[in-house]
Tab-separated table of C-alpha atoms in Angstrom:
chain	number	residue	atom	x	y	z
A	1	UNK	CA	33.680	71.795	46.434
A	2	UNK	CA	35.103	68.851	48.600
A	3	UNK	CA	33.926	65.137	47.224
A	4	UNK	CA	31.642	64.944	50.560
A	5	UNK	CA	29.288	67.853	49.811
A	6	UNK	CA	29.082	66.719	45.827
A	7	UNK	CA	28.140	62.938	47.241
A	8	UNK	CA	25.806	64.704	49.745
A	9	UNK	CA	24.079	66.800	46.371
A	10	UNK	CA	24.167	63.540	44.562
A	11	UNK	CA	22.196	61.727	47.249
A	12	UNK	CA	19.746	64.448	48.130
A	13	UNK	CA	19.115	64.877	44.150
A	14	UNK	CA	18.491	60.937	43.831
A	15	UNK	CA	15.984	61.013	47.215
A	16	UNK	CA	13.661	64.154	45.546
A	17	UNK	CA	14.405	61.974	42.276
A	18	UNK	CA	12.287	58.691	43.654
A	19	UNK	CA	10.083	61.037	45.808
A	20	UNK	CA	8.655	62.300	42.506
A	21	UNK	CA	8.439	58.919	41.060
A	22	UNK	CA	6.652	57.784	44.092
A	23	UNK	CA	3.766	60.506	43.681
A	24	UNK	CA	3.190	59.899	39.812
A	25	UNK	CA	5.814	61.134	37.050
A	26	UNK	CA	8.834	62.716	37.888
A	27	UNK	CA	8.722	66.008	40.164
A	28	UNK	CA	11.266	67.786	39.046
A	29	UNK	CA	13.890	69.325	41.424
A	30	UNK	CA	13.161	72.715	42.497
A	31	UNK	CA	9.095	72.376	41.316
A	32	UNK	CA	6.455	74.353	44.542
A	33	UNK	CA	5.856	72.156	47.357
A	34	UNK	CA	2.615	73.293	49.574
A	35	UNK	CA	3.000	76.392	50.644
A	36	UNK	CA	4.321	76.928	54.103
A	37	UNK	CA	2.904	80.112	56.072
A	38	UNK	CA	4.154	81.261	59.509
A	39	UNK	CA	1.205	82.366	61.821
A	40	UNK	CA	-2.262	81.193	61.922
A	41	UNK	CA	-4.299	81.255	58.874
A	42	UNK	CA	-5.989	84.854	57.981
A	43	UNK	CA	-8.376	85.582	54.686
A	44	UNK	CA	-9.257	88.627	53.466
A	45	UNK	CA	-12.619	89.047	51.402
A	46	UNK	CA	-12.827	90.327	47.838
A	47	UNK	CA	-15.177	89.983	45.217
A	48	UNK	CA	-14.595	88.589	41.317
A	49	UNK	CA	-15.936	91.459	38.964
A	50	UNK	CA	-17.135	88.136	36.978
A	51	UNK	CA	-20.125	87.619	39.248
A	52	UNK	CA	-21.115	91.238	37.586
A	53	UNK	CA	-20.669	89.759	34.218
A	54	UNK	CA	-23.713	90.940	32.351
A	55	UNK	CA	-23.904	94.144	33.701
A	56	UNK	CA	-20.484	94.718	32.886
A	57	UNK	CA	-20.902	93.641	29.240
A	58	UNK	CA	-24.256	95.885	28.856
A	59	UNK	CA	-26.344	92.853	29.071
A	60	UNK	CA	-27.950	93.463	31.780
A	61	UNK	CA	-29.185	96.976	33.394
A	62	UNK	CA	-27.517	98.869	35.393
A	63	UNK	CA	-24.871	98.585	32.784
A	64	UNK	CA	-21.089	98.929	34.592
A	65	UNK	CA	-17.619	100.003	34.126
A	66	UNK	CA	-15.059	98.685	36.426
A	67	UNK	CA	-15.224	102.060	38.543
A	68	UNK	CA	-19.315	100.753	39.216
A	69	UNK	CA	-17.724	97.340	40.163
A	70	UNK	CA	-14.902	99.151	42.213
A	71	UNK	CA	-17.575	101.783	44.169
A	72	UNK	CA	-19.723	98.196	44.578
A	73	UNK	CA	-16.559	96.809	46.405
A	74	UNK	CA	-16.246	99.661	48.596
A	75	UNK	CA	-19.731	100.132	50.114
A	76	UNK	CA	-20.016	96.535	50.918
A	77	UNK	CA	-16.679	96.975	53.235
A	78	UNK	CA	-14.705	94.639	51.374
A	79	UNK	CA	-10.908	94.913	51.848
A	80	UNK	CA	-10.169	93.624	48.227
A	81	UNK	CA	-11.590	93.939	44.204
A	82	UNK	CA	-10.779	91.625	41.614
A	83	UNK	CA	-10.691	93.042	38.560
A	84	UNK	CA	-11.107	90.062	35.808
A	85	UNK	CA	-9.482	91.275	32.352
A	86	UNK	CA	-12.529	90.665	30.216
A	87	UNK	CA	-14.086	93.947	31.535
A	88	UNK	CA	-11.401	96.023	30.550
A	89	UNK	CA	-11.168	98.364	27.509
A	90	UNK	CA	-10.151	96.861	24.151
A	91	UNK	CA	-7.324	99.441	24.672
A	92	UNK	CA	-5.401	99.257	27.876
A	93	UNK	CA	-3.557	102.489	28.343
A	94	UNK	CA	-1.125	103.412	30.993
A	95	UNK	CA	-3.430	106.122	32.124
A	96	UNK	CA	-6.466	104.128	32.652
A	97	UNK	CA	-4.329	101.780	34.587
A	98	UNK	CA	-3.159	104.726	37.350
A	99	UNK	CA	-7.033	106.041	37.357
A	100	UNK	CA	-7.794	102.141	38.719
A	101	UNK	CA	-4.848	102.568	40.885
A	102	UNK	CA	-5.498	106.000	42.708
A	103	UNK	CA	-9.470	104.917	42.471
A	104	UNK	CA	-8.783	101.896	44.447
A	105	UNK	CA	-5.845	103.093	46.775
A	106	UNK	CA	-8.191	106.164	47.860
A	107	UNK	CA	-11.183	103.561	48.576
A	108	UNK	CA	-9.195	101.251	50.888
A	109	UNK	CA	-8.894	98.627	48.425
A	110	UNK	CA	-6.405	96.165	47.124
A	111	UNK	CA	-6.833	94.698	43.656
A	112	UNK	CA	-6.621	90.906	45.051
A	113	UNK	CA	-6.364	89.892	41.735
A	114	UNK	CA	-6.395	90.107	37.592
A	115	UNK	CA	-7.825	86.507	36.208
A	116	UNK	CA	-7.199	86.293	32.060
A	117	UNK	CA	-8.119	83.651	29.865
A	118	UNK	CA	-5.017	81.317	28.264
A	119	UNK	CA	-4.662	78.283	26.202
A	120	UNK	CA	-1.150	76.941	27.121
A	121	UNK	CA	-1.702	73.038	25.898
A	122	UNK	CA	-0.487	74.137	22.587
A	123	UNK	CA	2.773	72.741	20.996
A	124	UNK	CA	5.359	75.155	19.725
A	125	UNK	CA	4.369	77.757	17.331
A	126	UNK	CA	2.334	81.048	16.267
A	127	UNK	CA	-0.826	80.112	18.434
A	128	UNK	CA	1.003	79.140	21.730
A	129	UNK	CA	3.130	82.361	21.106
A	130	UNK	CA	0.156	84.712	20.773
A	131	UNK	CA	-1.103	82.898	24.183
A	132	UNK	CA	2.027	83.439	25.865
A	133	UNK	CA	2.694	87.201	24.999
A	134	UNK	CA	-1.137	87.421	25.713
A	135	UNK	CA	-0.166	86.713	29.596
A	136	UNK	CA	2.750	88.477	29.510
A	137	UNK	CA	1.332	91.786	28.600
A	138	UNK	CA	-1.080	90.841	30.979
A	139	UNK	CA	1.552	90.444	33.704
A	140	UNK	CA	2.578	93.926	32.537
A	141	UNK	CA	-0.419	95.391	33.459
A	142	UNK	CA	-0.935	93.944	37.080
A	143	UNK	CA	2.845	95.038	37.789
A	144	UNK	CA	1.413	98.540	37.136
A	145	UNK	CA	-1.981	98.067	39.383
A	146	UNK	CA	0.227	96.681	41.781
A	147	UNK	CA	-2.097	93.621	41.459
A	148	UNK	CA	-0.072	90.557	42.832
A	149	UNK	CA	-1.457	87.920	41.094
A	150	UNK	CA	-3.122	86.717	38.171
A	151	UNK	CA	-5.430	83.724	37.393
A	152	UNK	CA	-4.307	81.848	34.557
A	153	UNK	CA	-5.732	78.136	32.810
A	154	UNK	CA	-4.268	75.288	31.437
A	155	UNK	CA	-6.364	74.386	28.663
A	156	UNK	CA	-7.134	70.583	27.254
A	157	UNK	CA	-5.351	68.435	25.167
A	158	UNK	CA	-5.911	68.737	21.620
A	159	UNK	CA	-7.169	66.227	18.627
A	160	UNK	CA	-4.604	63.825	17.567
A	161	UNK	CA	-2.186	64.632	20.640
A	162	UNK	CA	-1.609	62.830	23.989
A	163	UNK	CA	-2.405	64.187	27.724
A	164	UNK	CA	0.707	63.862	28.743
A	165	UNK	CA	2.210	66.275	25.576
A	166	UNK	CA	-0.350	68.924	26.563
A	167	UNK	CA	0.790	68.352	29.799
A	168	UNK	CA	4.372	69.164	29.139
A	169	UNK	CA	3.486	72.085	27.201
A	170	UNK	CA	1.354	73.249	29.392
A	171	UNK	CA	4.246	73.352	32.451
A	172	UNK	CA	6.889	74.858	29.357
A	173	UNK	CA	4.540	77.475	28.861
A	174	UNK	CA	3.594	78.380	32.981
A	175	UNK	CA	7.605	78.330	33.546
A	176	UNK	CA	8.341	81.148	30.885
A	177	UNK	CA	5.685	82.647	31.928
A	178	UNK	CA	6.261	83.084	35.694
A	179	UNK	CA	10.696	83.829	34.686
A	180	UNK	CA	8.567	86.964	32.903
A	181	UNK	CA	6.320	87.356	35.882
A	182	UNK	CA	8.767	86.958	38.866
A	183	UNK	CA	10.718	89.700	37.462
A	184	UNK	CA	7.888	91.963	37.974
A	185	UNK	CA	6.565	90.238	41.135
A	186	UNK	CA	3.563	89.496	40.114
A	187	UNK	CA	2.567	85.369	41.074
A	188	UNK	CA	0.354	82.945	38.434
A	189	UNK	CA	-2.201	80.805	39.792
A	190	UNK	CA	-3.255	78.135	37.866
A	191	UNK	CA	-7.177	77.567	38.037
A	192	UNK	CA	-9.046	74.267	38.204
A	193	UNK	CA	-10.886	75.238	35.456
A	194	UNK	CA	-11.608	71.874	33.084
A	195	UNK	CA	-9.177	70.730	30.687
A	196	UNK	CA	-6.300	68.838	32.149
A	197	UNK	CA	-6.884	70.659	35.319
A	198	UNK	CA	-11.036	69.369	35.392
A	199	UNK	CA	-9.550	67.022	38.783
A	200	UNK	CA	-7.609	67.218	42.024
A	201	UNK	CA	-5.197	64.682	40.075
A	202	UNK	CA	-5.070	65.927	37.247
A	203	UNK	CA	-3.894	69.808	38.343
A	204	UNK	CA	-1.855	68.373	41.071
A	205	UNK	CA	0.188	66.583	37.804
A	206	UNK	CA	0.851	69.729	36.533
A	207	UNK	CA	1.629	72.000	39.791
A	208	UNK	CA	4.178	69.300	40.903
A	209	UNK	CA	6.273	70.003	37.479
A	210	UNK	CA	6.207	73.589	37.718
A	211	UNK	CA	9.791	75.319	38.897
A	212	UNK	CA	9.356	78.582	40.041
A	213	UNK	CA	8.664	80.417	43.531
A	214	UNK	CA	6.431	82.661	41.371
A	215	UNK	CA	3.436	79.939	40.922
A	216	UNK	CA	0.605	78.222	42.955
A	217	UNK	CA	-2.890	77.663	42.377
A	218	UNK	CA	-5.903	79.296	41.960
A	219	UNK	CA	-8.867	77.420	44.012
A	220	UNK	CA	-12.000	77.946	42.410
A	221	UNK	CA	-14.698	76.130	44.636
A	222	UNK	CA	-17.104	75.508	42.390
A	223	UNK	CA	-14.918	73.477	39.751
A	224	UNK	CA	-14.832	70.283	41.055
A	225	UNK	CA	-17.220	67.620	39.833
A	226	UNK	CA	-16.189	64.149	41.423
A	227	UNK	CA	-18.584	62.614	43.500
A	228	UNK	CA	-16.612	64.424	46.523
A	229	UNK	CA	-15.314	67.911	45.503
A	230	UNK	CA	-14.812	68.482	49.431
A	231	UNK	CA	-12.155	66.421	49.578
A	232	UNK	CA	-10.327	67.181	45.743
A	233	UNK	CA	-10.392	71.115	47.293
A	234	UNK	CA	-8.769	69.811	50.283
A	235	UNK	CA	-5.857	68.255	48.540
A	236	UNK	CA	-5.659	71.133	46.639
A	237	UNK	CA	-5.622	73.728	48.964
A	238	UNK	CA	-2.253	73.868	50.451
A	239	UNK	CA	-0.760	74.811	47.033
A	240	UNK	CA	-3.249	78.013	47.035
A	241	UNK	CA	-2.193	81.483	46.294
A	242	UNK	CA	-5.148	82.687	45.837
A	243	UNK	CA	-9.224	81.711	46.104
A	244	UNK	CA	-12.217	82.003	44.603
A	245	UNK	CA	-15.585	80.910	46.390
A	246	UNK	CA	-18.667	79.991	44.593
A	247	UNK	CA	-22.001	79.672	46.491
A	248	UNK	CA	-22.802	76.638	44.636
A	249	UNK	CA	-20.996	72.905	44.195
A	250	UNK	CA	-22.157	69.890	41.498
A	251	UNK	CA	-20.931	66.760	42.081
A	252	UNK	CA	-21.262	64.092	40.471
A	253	UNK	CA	-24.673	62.587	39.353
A	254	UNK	CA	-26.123	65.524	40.901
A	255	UNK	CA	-27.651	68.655	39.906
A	256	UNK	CA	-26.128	72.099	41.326
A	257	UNK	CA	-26.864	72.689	44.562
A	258	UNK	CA	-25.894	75.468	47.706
A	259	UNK	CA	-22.358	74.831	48.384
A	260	UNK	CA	-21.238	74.723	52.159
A	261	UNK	CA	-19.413	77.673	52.869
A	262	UNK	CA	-18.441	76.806	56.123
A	263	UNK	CA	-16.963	73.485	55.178
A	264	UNK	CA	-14.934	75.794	52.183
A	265	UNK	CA	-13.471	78.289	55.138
A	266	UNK	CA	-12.609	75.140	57.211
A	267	UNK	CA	-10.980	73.663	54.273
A	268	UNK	CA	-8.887	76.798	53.862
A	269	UNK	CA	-7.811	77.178	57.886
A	270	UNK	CA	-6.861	73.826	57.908
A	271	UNK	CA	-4.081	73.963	55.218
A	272	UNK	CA	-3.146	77.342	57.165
A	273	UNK	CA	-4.227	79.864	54.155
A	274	UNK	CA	-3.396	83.577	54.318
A	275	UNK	CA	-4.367	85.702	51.954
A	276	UNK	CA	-7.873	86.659	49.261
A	277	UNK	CA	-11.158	84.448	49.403
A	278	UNK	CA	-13.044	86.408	46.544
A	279	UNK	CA	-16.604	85.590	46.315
A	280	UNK	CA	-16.997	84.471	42.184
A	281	UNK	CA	-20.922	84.674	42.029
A	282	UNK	CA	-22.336	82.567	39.033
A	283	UNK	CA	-25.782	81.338	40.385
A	284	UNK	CA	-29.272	82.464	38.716
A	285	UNK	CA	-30.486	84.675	41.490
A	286	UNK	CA	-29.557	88.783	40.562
A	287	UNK	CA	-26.144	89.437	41.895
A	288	UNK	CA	-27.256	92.847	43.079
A	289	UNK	CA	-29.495	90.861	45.497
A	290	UNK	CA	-27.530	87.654	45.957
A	291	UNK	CA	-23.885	88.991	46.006
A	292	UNK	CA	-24.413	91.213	49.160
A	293	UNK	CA	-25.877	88.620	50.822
A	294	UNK	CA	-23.709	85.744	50.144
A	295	UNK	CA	-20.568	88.583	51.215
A	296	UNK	CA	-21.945	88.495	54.832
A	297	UNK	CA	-21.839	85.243	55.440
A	298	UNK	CA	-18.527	85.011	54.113
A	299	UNK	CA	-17.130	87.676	56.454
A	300	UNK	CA	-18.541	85.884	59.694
A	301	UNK	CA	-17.195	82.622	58.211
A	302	UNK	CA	-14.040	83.905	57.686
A	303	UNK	CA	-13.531	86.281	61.046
């Protein structure tokens, strides 16, 4: 290596160096920058099998498998499912995961996505292990749906630490976890779900640390509670890999109220998105009714 190219490594490593510092803690080298897409923006509808929740827990009538879910997917013309890991069997076995494979490939469908449930501002030990292997073998089984990415959270800091420990944790834990992902091609999209990731700022802090081609975020449009979640989703958005629309927003001082979908799709053409807007239905109205409904007015939105 001649001494100009090492000077020329050693200044471009000191100029990303002070860019992080400039936008709050240290970015390290290599960490996602907003995702850049060729083309004009495109979105393809799904639908979250969490706005079936109660049915598919046998709280509700019609109870549901994830085949009801699947055949609900289909007849309403969507071009995606997502098929949340709560609703699976308590055992996973390789044969259940090709029936949802052929099911879905012979309906037309891609599974858009396989959201699990994580706890990864934990410091080093048995209960951050079990979380980690928990997404792992999750990763396992979206390699074999051919499901290409999976939802993941980032939990909150607990009693007696700081923020910024669960913090680093937190990005320790997402970079194993993606090295184990990547290999299988499957991305992890952190959620703004609460916890350190309850604000813009505060999931930004974390997506900045993250190294790996194999992460991005999650938008969940209903998780925002600042006086202007608008705008927090449309700092957020460029970093998107995936999204999930609800019908409703609550910002701040105010009680929950229709959410404006039109302002969400604009949002998303804006930063250029391509790829799954699934509809995550949590308001009161029955999602047999509601779901349908709200799925129409996405697809004219969203062209």
């Amino acid at each position: 290596m001649s001494q100009l190219s090492s000077r020329r490594e050693v200044l471009q490593f000191g100029a990303a160096f002070a860019a992080g510092q400039l936008i709050g803690g240290v970015t390290p080298v290599g960490a996602i920058e907003p995702i850049k897409r060729n083309g004009t923006s495109k979105m393809k509808l799904s639908c979250a099998a969490y706005s079936f929740r109660e049915q598919l827990t046998g709280k509700k009538e019609p109870n549901w498998t994830l085949d009801d879910f699947i055949d609900f997917c289909a007849r309403n013309g969507l071009e995606g499912t997502e098929l949340t890991s709560y609703y699976f069997p308590k055992e996973i076995t390789s044969e259940y995961l090709a029936h949802l494979k052929h099911k879905t490939f012979l309906l037309g469908l891609d599974i858009s996505g396989t959201p699990v449930s994580n706890n990864f501002c934990l410091p080093a030990g048995a209960e951050r292990d079990k979380h980690v292997a928990h997404v792992k073998q999750w990763v396992d089984y979206a390699a074999a749906l051919a499901s290409p990415c999976m939802r993941i959270f980032s939990g909150s800091t607990p009693k007696g630490h700081t923020e910024a420990e669960a913090r680093a944790w937190c990005v320790e834990c997402i970079e194993e976890c993606c090295t184990y992902a990547g290999q299988k091609g499957v991305f992890l999209a952190l959620e703004n779900h609460g916890g350190l990731s309850a604000t813009a700022e505060g999931l930004l802090a974390i997506v900045r640390r993250v190294r790996s081609p194999w992460f991005g975020v999650n938008l969940d449009t209903g998780n925002f509670n600042s006086s202007d979640p608008y705008a927090e989703l449309a700092q957020v958005a460029p970093y998107a890999v995936t999204v999930q629309v609800k019908t409703e927003v609550k910002p701040a001082g105010s009680a929950k109220h229709p959410a404006d979908l039109a302002k969400f799709v604009g949002i998303l053409r804006d930063a250029n998105y391509r790829g799954y807007v699934a509809l995550e239905y949590e308001a009161a109205e029955d999602p047999n009714v509601a779901v349908p409904r709200h799925l129409a007015e996405l697809r004219k939105l969203i062209g």
